[in-house]
Amino acid sequence: MDLSKIIGGRVREERRRLELTQEELAERVGLSTNYIAHLERGSRGASLQTLEKVAGLLEVPVASLFVAGAQSSGKSPQDDIRRVAARLRGMDARTRQLVFNISEAISHWKAGKGRKR
């Protein structure tokens, strides 16, 4: 599945979970309703900075937007690692590298956030 569609689907799921309309989400994060509609359909990508804003408003980790059905399982970290590994096995090398780059960016971002507090 296309990463933009995964992200869009996750944004839609979380927006609906909070019972927000696209208009409300757009207003709260400072984007247009049209942009949110395109984002949710996967027809438009988003910068990490935009995803950070959206995830913050949706009260979810940015990383959860990159995995279809990523609601917290409540299981151990080892279970999560196994789930991620299983998904990686089905990906081509280029996509695995993209996933690695995203996880690195999130790790660096989180480390930077921790120092600023």
mmCIF file of C-alpha atoms in Angstrom:
data_model
loop_
_atom_site.group_PDB
_atom_site.id
_atom_site.type_symbol
_atom_site.label_atom_id
_atom_site.label_comp_id
_atom_site.label_asym_id
_atom_site.label_seq_id
_atom_site.Cartn_x
_atom_site.Cartn_y
_atom_site.Cartn_z
ATOM 1 C CA MET A 1 0.000 0.000 0.000
ATOM 2 C CA ASP A 2 1.165 3.538 -0.761
ATOM 3 C CA LEU A 3 2.580 5.363 2.278
ATOM 4 C CA SER A 4 0.496 8.474 1.536
ATOM 5 C CA LYS A 5 -2.671 6.378 1.641
ATOM 6 C CA ILE A 6 -1.617 4.742 4.927
ATOM 7 C CA ILE A 7 -0.946 8.140 6.505
ATOM 8 C CA GLY A 8 -4.190 9.554 5.136
ATOM 9 C CA GLY A 9 -6.200 6.624 6.421
ATOM 10 C CA ARG A 10 -4.635 6.905 9.872
ATOM 11 C CA VAL A 11 -5.313 10.664 10.014
ATOM 12 C CA ARG A 12 -8.954 9.986 9.081
ATOM 13 C CA GLU A 13 -9.279 7.216 11.712
ATOM 14 C CA GLU A 14 -7.863 9.378 14.474
ATOM 15 C CA ARG A 15 -9.837 12.467 13.438
ATOM 16 C CA ARG A 16 -13.040 10.448 13.554
ATOM 17 C CA ARG A 17 -12.045 8.901 16.891
ATOM 18 C CA LEU A 18 -11.965 12.435 18.308
ATOM 19 C CA GLU A 19 -15.232 13.227 16.517
ATOM 20 C CA LEU A 20 -13.708 16.101 14.584
ATOM 21 C CA THR A 21 -14.774 17.220 11.133
ATOM 22 C CA GLN A 22 -12.176 17.886 8.449
ATOM 23 C CA GLU A 23 -12.994 21.562 8.857
ATOM 24 C CA GLU A 24 -12.311 21.483 12.605
ATOM 25 C CA LEU A 25 -9.017 19.648 12.151
ATOM 26 C CA ALA A 26 -7.939 22.024 9.402
ATOM 27 C CA GLU A 27 -8.753 25.096 11.482
ATOM 28 C CA ARG A 28 -6.952 23.791 14.574
ATOM 29 C CA VAL A 29 -3.734 22.951 12.719
ATOM 30 C CA GLY A 30 -3.813 25.979 10.431
ATOM 31 C CA LEU A 31 -4.390 24.160 7.143
ATOM 32 C CA SER A 32 -7.135 24.329 4.549
ATOM 33 C CA THR A 33 -10.028 21.893 4.584
ATOM 34 C CA ASN A 34 -9.133 21.019 0.992
ATOM 35 C CA TYR A 35 -5.595 20.066 2.095
ATOM 36 C CA ILE A 36 -6.936 17.804 4.874
ATOM 37 C CA ALA A 37 -9.285 16.123 2.376
ATOM 38 C CA HIS A 38 -6.377 15.451 -0.014
ATOM 39 C CA LEU A 39 -4.178 14.265 2.857
ATOM 40 C CA GLU A 40 -6.820 11.795 4.062
ATOM 41 C CA ARG A 41 -7.313 10.427 0.543
ATOM 42 C CA GLY A 42 -3.569 9.984 0.146
ATOM 43 C CA SER A 43 -3.490 12.210 -2.923
ATOM 44 C CA ARG A 44 -1.196 14.731 -1.241
ATOM 45 C CA GLY A 45 1.803 14.137 0.970
ATOM 46 C CA ALA A 46 2.769 16.112 4.048
ATOM 47 C CA SER A 47 6.007 17.333 5.557
ATOM 48 C CA LEU A 48 7.173 15.859 8.836
ATOM 49 C CA GLN A 49 6.477 19.254 10.418
ATOM 50 C CA THR A 50 2.845 19.131 9.215
ATOM 51 C CA LEU A 51 2.457 15.531 10.385
ATOM 52 C CA GLU A 52 3.864 16.587 13.756
ATOM 53 C CA LYS A 53 1.157 19.266 14.081
ATOM 54 C CA VAL A 54 -1.601 16.907 12.989
ATOM 55 C CA ALA A 55 -0.433 14.070 15.255
ATOM 56 C CA GLY A 56 -0.152 16.460 18.196
ATOM 57 C CA LEU A 57 -3.698 17.650 17.713
ATOM 58 C CA LEU A 58 -4.910 14.065 17.266
ATOM 59 C CA GLU A 59 -3.044 13.083 20.447
ATOM 60 C CA VAL A 60 -1.075 10.254 18.802
ATOM 61 C CA PRO A 61 2.637 9.673 18.195
ATOM 62 C CA VAL A 62 3.775 10.761 14.731
ATOM 63 C CA ALA A 63 5.089 7.243 14.113
ATOM 64 C CA SER A 64 1.590 5.786 14.493
ATOM 65 C CA LEU A 65 0.521 7.614 11.331
ATOM 66 C CA PHE A 66 2.933 5.526 9.253
ATOM 67 C CA VAL A 67 1.405 2.117 10.004
ATOM 68 C CA ALA A 68 -2.072 1.013 8.958
ATOM 69 C CA GLY A 69 -4.087 -0.097 11.983
ATOM 70 C CA ALA A 70 -1.469 1.283 14.363
ATOM 71 C CA GLN A 71 -3.668 1.774 17.380
ATOM 72 C CA SER A 72 -1.768 0.789 20.478
ATOM 73 C CA SER A 73 -2.049 -2.908 21.147
ATOM 74 C CA GLY A 74 -1.277 -2.579 24.838
ATOM 75 C CA LYS A 75 1.146 -5.474 24.451
ATOM 76 C CA SER A 76 4.844 -5.591 25.217
ATOM 77 C CA PRO A 77 7.507 -3.732 23.197
ATOM 78 C CA GLN A 78 8.718 -7.127 21.937
ATOM 79 C CA ASP A 79 5.287 -7.763 20.422
ATOM 80 C CA ASP A 80 5.458 -4.394 18.678
ATOM 81 C CA ILE A 81 8.953 -5.207 17.383
ATOM 82 C CA ARG A 82 7.710 -8.514 15.978
ATOM 83 C CA ARG A 83 4.812 -6.745 14.246
ATOM 84 C CA VAL A 84 7.153 -4.189 12.687
ATOM 85 C CA ALA A 85 9.611 -6.895 11.618
ATOM 86 C CA ALA A 86 6.816 -8.860 9.971
ATOM 87 C CA ARG A 87 5.790 -5.800 7.968
ATOM 88 C CA LEU A 88 9.380 -5.056 6.970
ATOM 89 C CA ARG A 89 9.850 -8.581 5.593
ATOM 90 C CA GLY A 90 7.214 -7.887 2.956
ATOM 91 C CA MET A 91 8.818 -4.672 1.738
ATOM 92 C CA ASP A 92 11.385 -4.093 -0.968
ATOM 93 C CA ALA A 93 14.797 -2.683 -0.001
ATOM 94 C CA ARG A 94 13.922 0.883 -1.018
ATOM 95 C CA THR A 95 10.774 0.923 1.112
ATOM 96 C CA ARG A 96 12.612 -0.610 4.088
ATOM 97 C CA GLN A 97 15.206 2.166 3.783
ATOM 98 C CA LEU A 98 12.418 4.763 3.760
ATOM 99 C CA VAL A 99 10.944 3.255 6.931
ATOM 100 C CA PHE A 100 14.383 3.303 8.551
ATOM 101 C CA ASN A 101 14.917 6.952 7.558
ATOM 102 C CA ILE A 102 11.533 7.911 9.000
ATOM 103 C CA SER A 103 12.257 6.122 12.275
ATOM 104 C CA GLU A 104 15.647 7.846 12.479
ATOM 105 C CA ALA A 105 14.038 11.255 11.899
ATOM 106 C CA ILE A 106 11.472 10.581 14.610
ATOM 107 C CA SER A 107 14.189 9.433 17.039
ATOM 108 C CA HIS A 108 16.236 12.569 16.424
ATOM 109 C CA TRP A 109 13.139 14.736 16.747
ATOM 110 C CA LYS A 110 12.171 13.078 20.048
ATOM 111 C CA ALA A 111 15.729 13.445 21.386
ATOM 112 C CA GLY A 112 15.688 17.139 20.485
ATOM 113 C CA LYS A 113 12.279 17.658 22.129
ATOM 114 C CA GLY A 114 13.552 16.066 25.339
ATOM 115 C CA ARG A 115 16.499 18.442 25.580
ATOM 116 C CA LYS A 116 14.365 21.559 25.078
ATOM 117 C CA ARG A 117 12.150 20.924 28.088
#
